[in-house]
Short mmCIF file of C-alpha atoms and ligand atoms in Angstrom, two decimals:
data_model
loop_
_atom_site.label_atom_id
_atom_site.label_comp_id
_atom_site.label_asym_id
_atom_site.label_seq_id
_atom_site.Cartn_x
_atom_site.Cartn_y
_atom_site.Cartn_z
CA MET A 155 0.00 0.00 0.00
CA ALA A 156 1.31 3.50 -0.90
CA ILE A 157 2.18 5.61 2.12
CA LYS A 158 -0.66 7.90 3.10
CA HIS A 159 0.11 11.05 5.07
CA PHE A 160 -2.29 13.44 6.84
CA LEU A 161 -0.52 16.78 6.41
CA GLN A 162 -3.57 18.82 5.42
CA PHE A 163 -7.27 18.12 5.80
CA ASN A 164 -7.71 17.57 2.06
CA ASP A 165 -5.18 14.72 2.05
CA LEU A 166 -8.23 12.49 2.67
CA ASN A 167 -11.40 12.50 0.58
CA ARG A 168 -15.03 12.38 1.66
CA ASP A 169 -15.24 8.62 1.40
CA GLU A 170 -12.15 8.21 3.59
CA PHE A 171 -13.55 10.62 6.20
CA GLU A 172 -16.80 8.66 6.27
CA HIS A 173 -14.77 5.53 6.96
CA VAL A 174 -12.71 7.24 9.68
CA PHE A 175 -15.87 8.61 11.36
CA GLU A 176 -17.50 5.19 11.29
CA ARG A 177 -14.38 3.59 12.81
CA THR A 178 -14.26 6.40 15.41
CA ARG A 179 -17.77 5.53 16.58
CA TRP A 180 -16.83 1.87 16.99
CA ILE A 181 -13.42 2.53 18.59
CA LYS A 182 -15.02 5.00 21.01
CA SER A 183 -17.71 2.52 22.02
CA GLN A 184 -15.10 -0.18 22.63
CA PHE A 185 -13.11 2.23 24.79
CA LYS A 186 -16.20 3.27 26.75
CA SER A 187 -17.04 -0.35 27.53
CA TYR A 188 -13.46 -1.22 28.53
CA GLN A 189 -13.04 -3.60 25.59
CA ARG A 190 -9.44 -4.19 24.59
CA TYR A 191 -8.68 -3.39 20.93
CA TRP A 192 -5.02 -3.79 20.02
CA PRO A 193 -4.65 -3.64 16.22
CA LEU A 194 -1.37 -1.71 16.47
CA GLN A 195 0.45 -4.11 18.77
CA ASP A 196 4.24 -3.75 18.35
CA ARG A 197 3.82 -0.54 16.30
CA THR A 198 5.67 2.59 17.39
CA LEU A 199 4.54 6.19 17.02
CA VAL A 200 7.16 8.95 17.22
CA MET A 201 5.79 12.34 18.29
CA ILE A 202 7.91 15.39 17.54
CA PHE A 203 6.97 18.64 19.27
CA GLU A 204 8.52 22.00 18.41
CA LYS A 205 5.70 23.83 20.20
CA ALA A 206 3.85 23.26 23.49
CA SER A 207 0.88 20.91 23.73
CA THR A 208 -1.49 19.33 26.23
CA ARG A 209 -4.29 17.74 24.16
CA THR A 210 -2.31 16.67 21.12
CA ARG A 211 0.40 14.94 23.08
CA LEU A 212 -1.99 13.31 25.49
CA SER A 213 -4.44 12.10 22.83
CA PHE A 214 -1.76 10.62 20.57
CA GLU A 215 0.19 9.01 23.40
CA ALA A 216 -2.86 7.60 25.18
CA GLY A 217 -4.42 6.63 21.84
CA MET A 218 -1.41 4.67 20.64
CA GLN A 219 -1.17 2.84 23.96
CA GLN A 220 -4.89 2.01 23.86
CA LEU A 221 -4.41 0.51 20.38
CA GLY A 222 -1.68 -1.78 21.72
CA GLY A 223 1.29 0.20 20.42
CA SER A 224 3.82 2.50 22.01
CA SER A 225 4.95 6.07 21.49
CA ILE A 226 8.13 8.08 21.85
CA TYR A 227 8.15 11.81 22.58
CA LEU A 228 10.86 14.00 21.05
CA ASN A 229 11.26 17.74 21.31
CA THR A 230 13.71 20.20 19.85
CA ARG A 231 15.23 21.06 23.21
CA ASP A 232 16.80 17.71 23.95
CA SER A 233 17.18 16.06 20.54
CA GLN A 234 19.42 16.86 17.58
CA LEU A 235 16.39 18.45 15.89
CA GLY A 236 17.12 21.67 17.75
CA ARG A 237 20.79 21.63 16.76
CA GLY A 238 20.41 21.99 13.03
CA GLU A 239 20.19 18.39 11.79
CA PRO A 240 18.46 18.64 8.39
CA VAL A 241 14.78 17.70 8.45
CA GLU A 242 15.42 15.31 5.55
CA ASP A 243 18.08 13.41 7.53
CA ALA A 244 15.91 13.29 10.64
CA ALA A 245 13.04 11.90 8.56
CA GLN A 246 15.23 9.14 7.11
CA VAL A 247 16.43 8.05 10.54
CA ILE A 248 13.21 8.42 12.53
CA SER A 249 11.13 6.63 9.92
CA ARG A 250 13.49 3.64 9.87
CA MET A 251 12.86 3.08 13.57
CA SER A 252 9.13 3.67 13.77
CA ASP A 253 5.82 2.95 12.06
CA LEU A 254 4.16 6.34 12.26
CA VAL A 255 5.26 9.93 12.95
CA MET A 256 3.28 12.89 14.30
CA ILE A 257 4.82 16.36 14.10
CA ARG A 258 3.89 19.73 15.62
CA THR A 259 6.07 22.42 14.11
CA TYR A 260 6.19 25.90 12.57
CA GLU A 261 6.02 26.19 8.75
CA GLN A 262 3.99 23.63 6.81
CA GLU A 263 7.00 23.31 4.53
CA ILE A 264 8.94 21.57 7.34
CA ILE A 265 6.38 18.79 7.64
CA GLU A 266 6.15 18.46 3.84
CA ARG A 267 9.93 18.00 3.64
CA PHE A 268 9.83 15.47 6.46
CA ALA A 269 7.06 13.49 4.76
CA ALA A 270 8.90 13.51 1.42
CA ASN A 271 11.78 11.68 3.13
CA SER A 272 9.77 9.40 5.38
CA ARG A 273 9.22 5.68 4.95
CA VAL A 274 6.15 5.80 7.18
CA PRO A 275 2.95 7.91 7.36
CA VAL A 276 3.29 11.39 8.82
CA ILE A 277 0.48 13.22 10.67
CA ASN A 278 0.28 17.00 11.10
CA GLY A 279 -0.19 17.73 14.81
CA LEU A 280 -0.37 21.51 14.03
CA THR A 281 1.69 23.85 11.88
CA ASN A 282 1.44 27.61 11.44
CA GLU A 283 -0.86 26.93 8.50
CA TYR A 284 -3.04 23.93 9.46
CA HIS A 285 -4.42 21.80 12.31
CA PRO A 286 -6.19 18.92 10.51
CA CYS A 287 -6.50 16.59 13.54
CA GLN A 288 -8.43 19.31 15.36
CA ILE A 289 -11.02 19.71 12.61
CA LEU A 290 -11.32 15.93 12.30
CA ALA A 291 -12.36 15.85 15.97
CA ASP A 292 -14.56 18.95 15.65
CA ILE A 293 -16.54 17.58 12.74
CA PHE A 294 -16.98 14.23 14.45
CA THR A 295 -18.25 16.14 17.49
CA TYR A 296 -20.69 18.11 15.33
CA ILE A 297 -22.00 14.89 13.79
CA GLU A 298 -22.44 13.28 17.21
CA HIS A 299 -24.55 16.21 18.41
CA ARG A 300 -26.41 17.28 15.29
CA GLY A 301 -25.92 14.73 12.48
CA SER A 302 -24.33 15.40 9.09
CA ILE A 303 -22.46 18.70 8.65
CA LYS A 304 -23.23 18.75 4.91
CA GLY A 305 -24.93 22.01 3.92
CA LYS A 306 -24.56 23.51 7.43
CA THR A 307 -22.97 26.88 8.23
CA VAL A 308 -19.96 27.34 10.49
CA ALA A 309 -19.15 30.88 11.67
CA TRP A 310 -15.46 31.48 12.29
CA ILE A 311 -14.89 34.61 14.41
CA GLY A 312 -11.40 36.01 15.00
CA ASP A 313 -7.98 35.22 13.59
CA SER A 314 -7.63 33.59 10.17
CA ASN A 315 -5.14 31.12 11.61
CA ASN A 316 -4.22 27.43 11.19
CA VAL A 317 -7.56 26.26 12.60
CA CYS A 318 -9.53 28.65 10.35
CA ASN A 319 -7.59 27.54 7.24
CA THR A 320 -8.40 23.94 8.08
CA TRP A 321 -12.13 24.65 8.48
CA LEU A 322 -12.05 26.20 5.00
CA GLN A 323 -10.40 23.12 3.51
CA ALA A 324 -12.84 20.85 5.32
CA ALA A 325 -15.80 22.82 3.93
CA GLU A 326 -14.67 21.99 0.40
CA VAL A 327 -14.11 18.31 1.16
CA LEU A 328 -17.31 17.75 3.16
CA ASP A 329 -19.56 20.31 1.47
CA PHE A 330 -20.59 22.81 4.14
CA ASN A 331 -20.22 26.62 4.41
CA VAL A 332 -17.89 28.79 6.46
CA HIS A 333 -18.60 32.43 7.31
CA VAL A 334 -15.39 34.16 8.32
CA SER A 335 -15.11 37.45 10.17
CA THR A 336 -11.66 38.78 11.07
CA PRO A 337 -10.45 42.26 11.98
CA PRO A 338 -9.05 44.27 9.06
CA GLY A 339 -5.48 43.19 8.34
CA TYR A 340 -6.05 39.60 9.51
CA GLU A 341 -8.07 38.31 6.56
CA VAL A 342 -7.80 34.81 5.10
CA GLU A 343 -5.07 34.38 2.51
CA PRO A 344 -6.88 32.24 -0.09
CA GLU A 345 -3.70 30.48 -1.22
CA ARG A 346 -2.91 29.44 2.36
CA ALA A 347 -6.35 28.04 2.87
CA ASN A 348 -5.96 26.22 -0.47
CA LEU A 349 -9.20 27.77 -1.67
CA TYR A 350 -10.08 26.92 -5.21
CA GLY A 351 -13.20 29.07 -5.27
CA ASN A 352 -15.57 30.68 -2.84
CA ASP A 353 -18.46 28.25 -3.08
CA HIS A 354 -18.11 27.30 0.59
CA PHE A 355 -16.64 30.48 1.97
CA GLU A 356 -18.02 33.95 2.69
CA VAL A 357 -16.30 36.94 4.30
CA PHE A 358 -18.09 39.31 6.70
CA ALA A 359 -16.70 42.59 8.00
CA ASP A 360 -19.30 42.48 10.81
CA SER A 361 -18.86 39.50 13.14
CA MET A 362 -22.55 39.52 14.14
CA GLU A 363 -23.51 39.17 10.47
CA ALA A 364 -21.15 36.20 10.16
CA ALA A 365 -22.80 34.48 13.13
CA LYS A 366 -26.37 35.17 12.00
CA GLY A 367 -28.19 31.85 11.55
CA ALA A 368 -24.99 29.77 11.89
CA ASP A 369 -25.26 26.14 13.01
CA LEU A 370 -21.89 26.27 14.72
CA VAL A 371 -19.97 29.26 16.06
CA THR A 372 -16.28 28.78 16.66
CA THR A 373 -13.18 30.78 17.47
CA ASP A 374 -9.61 30.42 18.71
CA VAL A 375 -6.96 32.43 20.55
CA TRP A 376 -6.13 35.85 19.12
CA THR A 377 -2.41 35.06 19.25
CA SER A 378 -1.25 31.63 18.08
CA MET A 379 2.00 29.96 19.11
CA GLY A 380 4.91 31.51 17.27
CA PHE A 381 3.24 34.96 17.04
CA GLU A 382 3.68 36.02 20.66
CA ALA A 383 5.57 39.19 19.68
CA GLU A 384 2.31 40.52 18.16
CA ASN A 385 0.25 39.84 21.28
CA GLU A 386 -0.25 43.40 22.50
CA GLU A 387 -1.22 44.72 19.08
CA ARG A 388 -3.59 41.78 18.55
CA MET A 389 -5.33 42.38 21.90
CA ARG A 390 -6.27 45.83 20.62
CA ASP A 391 -7.12 44.78 17.06
CA PHE A 392 -9.34 41.84 18.06
CA ALA A 393 -11.24 43.52 20.91
CA ASP A 394 -14.54 43.53 18.93
CA TRP A 395 -14.21 39.89 17.83
CA GLN A 396 -15.32 38.14 21.01
CA VAL A 397 -17.91 35.36 20.85
CA ASP A 398 -20.39 36.37 23.55
CA ALA A 399 -24.00 35.63 24.48
CA ASP A 400 -25.34 38.35 22.11
CA MET A 401 -23.55 36.67 19.23
CA MET A 402 -24.86 33.21 20.16
CA ARG A 403 -28.38 34.69 20.23
CA VAL A 404 -28.22 35.65 16.53
CA ALA A 405 -26.94 32.18 15.55
CA ALA A 406 -29.38 29.31 14.90
CA LYS A 407 -31.47 28.37 17.93
CA ASP A 408 -29.70 25.03 18.32
CA ALA A 409 -26.22 26.35 17.38
CA LEU A 410 -23.19 24.77 19.03
CA PHE A 411 -20.10 26.59 20.26
CA MET A 412 -16.63 25.09 19.71
CA HIS A 413 -13.08 26.11 20.62
CA CYS A 414 -10.04 23.95 20.03
CA LEU A 415 -8.59 25.02 23.40
CA PRO A 416 -6.65 26.34 25.23
CA ALA A 417 -9.06 29.29 25.59
CA HIS A 418 -8.81 32.75 27.11
CA ARG A 419 -12.10 33.64 28.77
CA GLY A 420 -12.81 37.35 28.39
CA GLU A 421 -10.76 37.58 25.19
CA GLU A 422 -11.92 35.55 22.16
CA VAL A 423 -14.87 34.06 24.09
CA SER A 424 -16.89 35.10 27.13
CA ALA A 425 -17.01 32.74 30.11
CA GLU A 426 -20.78 32.65 29.74
CA VAL A 427 -20.51 31.11 26.27
CA ILE A 428 -17.65 28.65 26.75
CA ASP A 429 -19.12 27.43 30.04
CA GLY A 430 -22.70 27.63 28.77
CA VAL A 431 -25.15 25.04 27.46
CA GLN A 432 -24.31 25.47 23.77
CA SER A 433 -20.61 24.78 24.32
CA VAL A 434 -19.28 21.32 23.42
CA VAL A 435 -15.60 22.06 24.06
CA TRP A 436 -15.01 19.08 26.38
CA ASP A 437 -16.51 16.66 23.86
CA GLU A 438 -14.30 18.23 21.21
CA ALA A 439 -11.22 17.69 23.35
CA GLU A 440 -12.17 14.09 24.17
CA ASN A 441 -12.87 13.32 20.53
CA ARG A 442 -9.26 14.16 19.65
CA LEU A 443 -8.50 10.78 21.26
CA HIS A 444 -11.12 8.71 19.46
CA THR A 445 -10.77 10.29 16.00
CA GLN A 446 -6.98 10.08 16.03
CA LYS A 447 -7.13 6.40 17.02
CA ALA A 448 -9.29 5.81 13.94
CA LEU A 449 -6.94 7.92 11.84
CA MET A 450 -3.86 5.97 12.98
CA GLU A 451 -5.66 2.69 12.32
CA TYR A 452 -6.56 3.88 8.80
CA LEU A 453 -3.09 5.18 7.93
CA LEU A 454 -1.42 1.96 9.10
CA LEU A 455 -3.96 -0.74 8.27
CA GLY A 456 -6.20 0.79 5.61
CA LYS A 457 -9.94 0.10 5.65
CA VAL A 458 -10.28 -2.67 8.21
N1 CP B 33 -6.18 21.96 20.62
C1 CP B 33 -4.91 21.56 20.74
O1 CP B 33 -4.25 21.16 19.77
O2 CP B 33 -4.42 21.61 22.02
P1 CP B 33 -2.91 21.44 22.49
O3 CP B 33 -2.15 22.65 22.01
O4 CP B 33 -2.99 21.36 23.98
O5 CP B 33 -2.35 20.18 21.88
N1 NVA B 34 -4.14 28.53 16.74
C1 NVA B 34 -3.56 27.96 17.94
C2 NVA B 34 -4.07 26.57 18.17
C3 NVA B 34 -3.54 25.90 19.39
C4 NVA B 34 -4.05 24.50 19.55
C5 NVA B 34 -2.05 27.97 17.82
O1 NVA B 34 -1.54 27.69 16.73
O2 NVA B 34 -1.37 28.30 18.80
#
């Protein structure tokens, strides 16, 4: 079988996502009923982190263990990765000693170069441009609560960052709409979001207009990892882009609220919304575990 990577959301097609979601449901139910499922016995996942993480590390490490395999954590601080070893060389070596690699890094180009030199599948655990595992979990969470996302409207409020770009890709693959509202100067760069048209994508200067009638309202931190130097300026620029109760009121009556976490209450979202009844953020976080287990199973074993 040809090596399949998950570097961007559109590396998988609709049919493959349907398979992964179906496997997620089964894997999750096995986990919930304490049934052992060890299809990846003797397989090793290497996780490389160049940025901080709680959920991504935990969900991949726990997930691999629950599938019968093991995982190794590497970071730039105490490996040769931080001392200038070429990405290509690291990929050759790491992929000869493991079955699967997950990377959280800066530019997407780094992960592309790694994958081009890897003998095993590579998963994007977040880059400056994309966060495909997050949207995999988010869409599964939407489906669990509300059924198919096809034809629905997602309102993205705030920074046009890695998570936003990934929602835009997902909308094209799974046929739903994204309304995006960012402050001036922080708009989506269509080439980054890999947009081939604007069939699934609409821009709104007014964040309330973007949220109007939406089935899902979502946001993320105003300052992503790697952009900390811009924090003060961003706090000023994004002040009017908070998801609050007034915004949730103009969304659809049964709208959900999502946030990939970590969140800053009082900045991109009010405490009332993230801790309120429409928020499904804890399900989203938990589903990182179940969806990534299904993803790892698919990348290593195909359609079982
Ligand atoms: N949402 C997410 O990726 O969280 P971590 O940064 O904690 O991994
Ligand atoms: N956009 C955020 C997501 C963190 C999970 C970041 O890149 O820091």
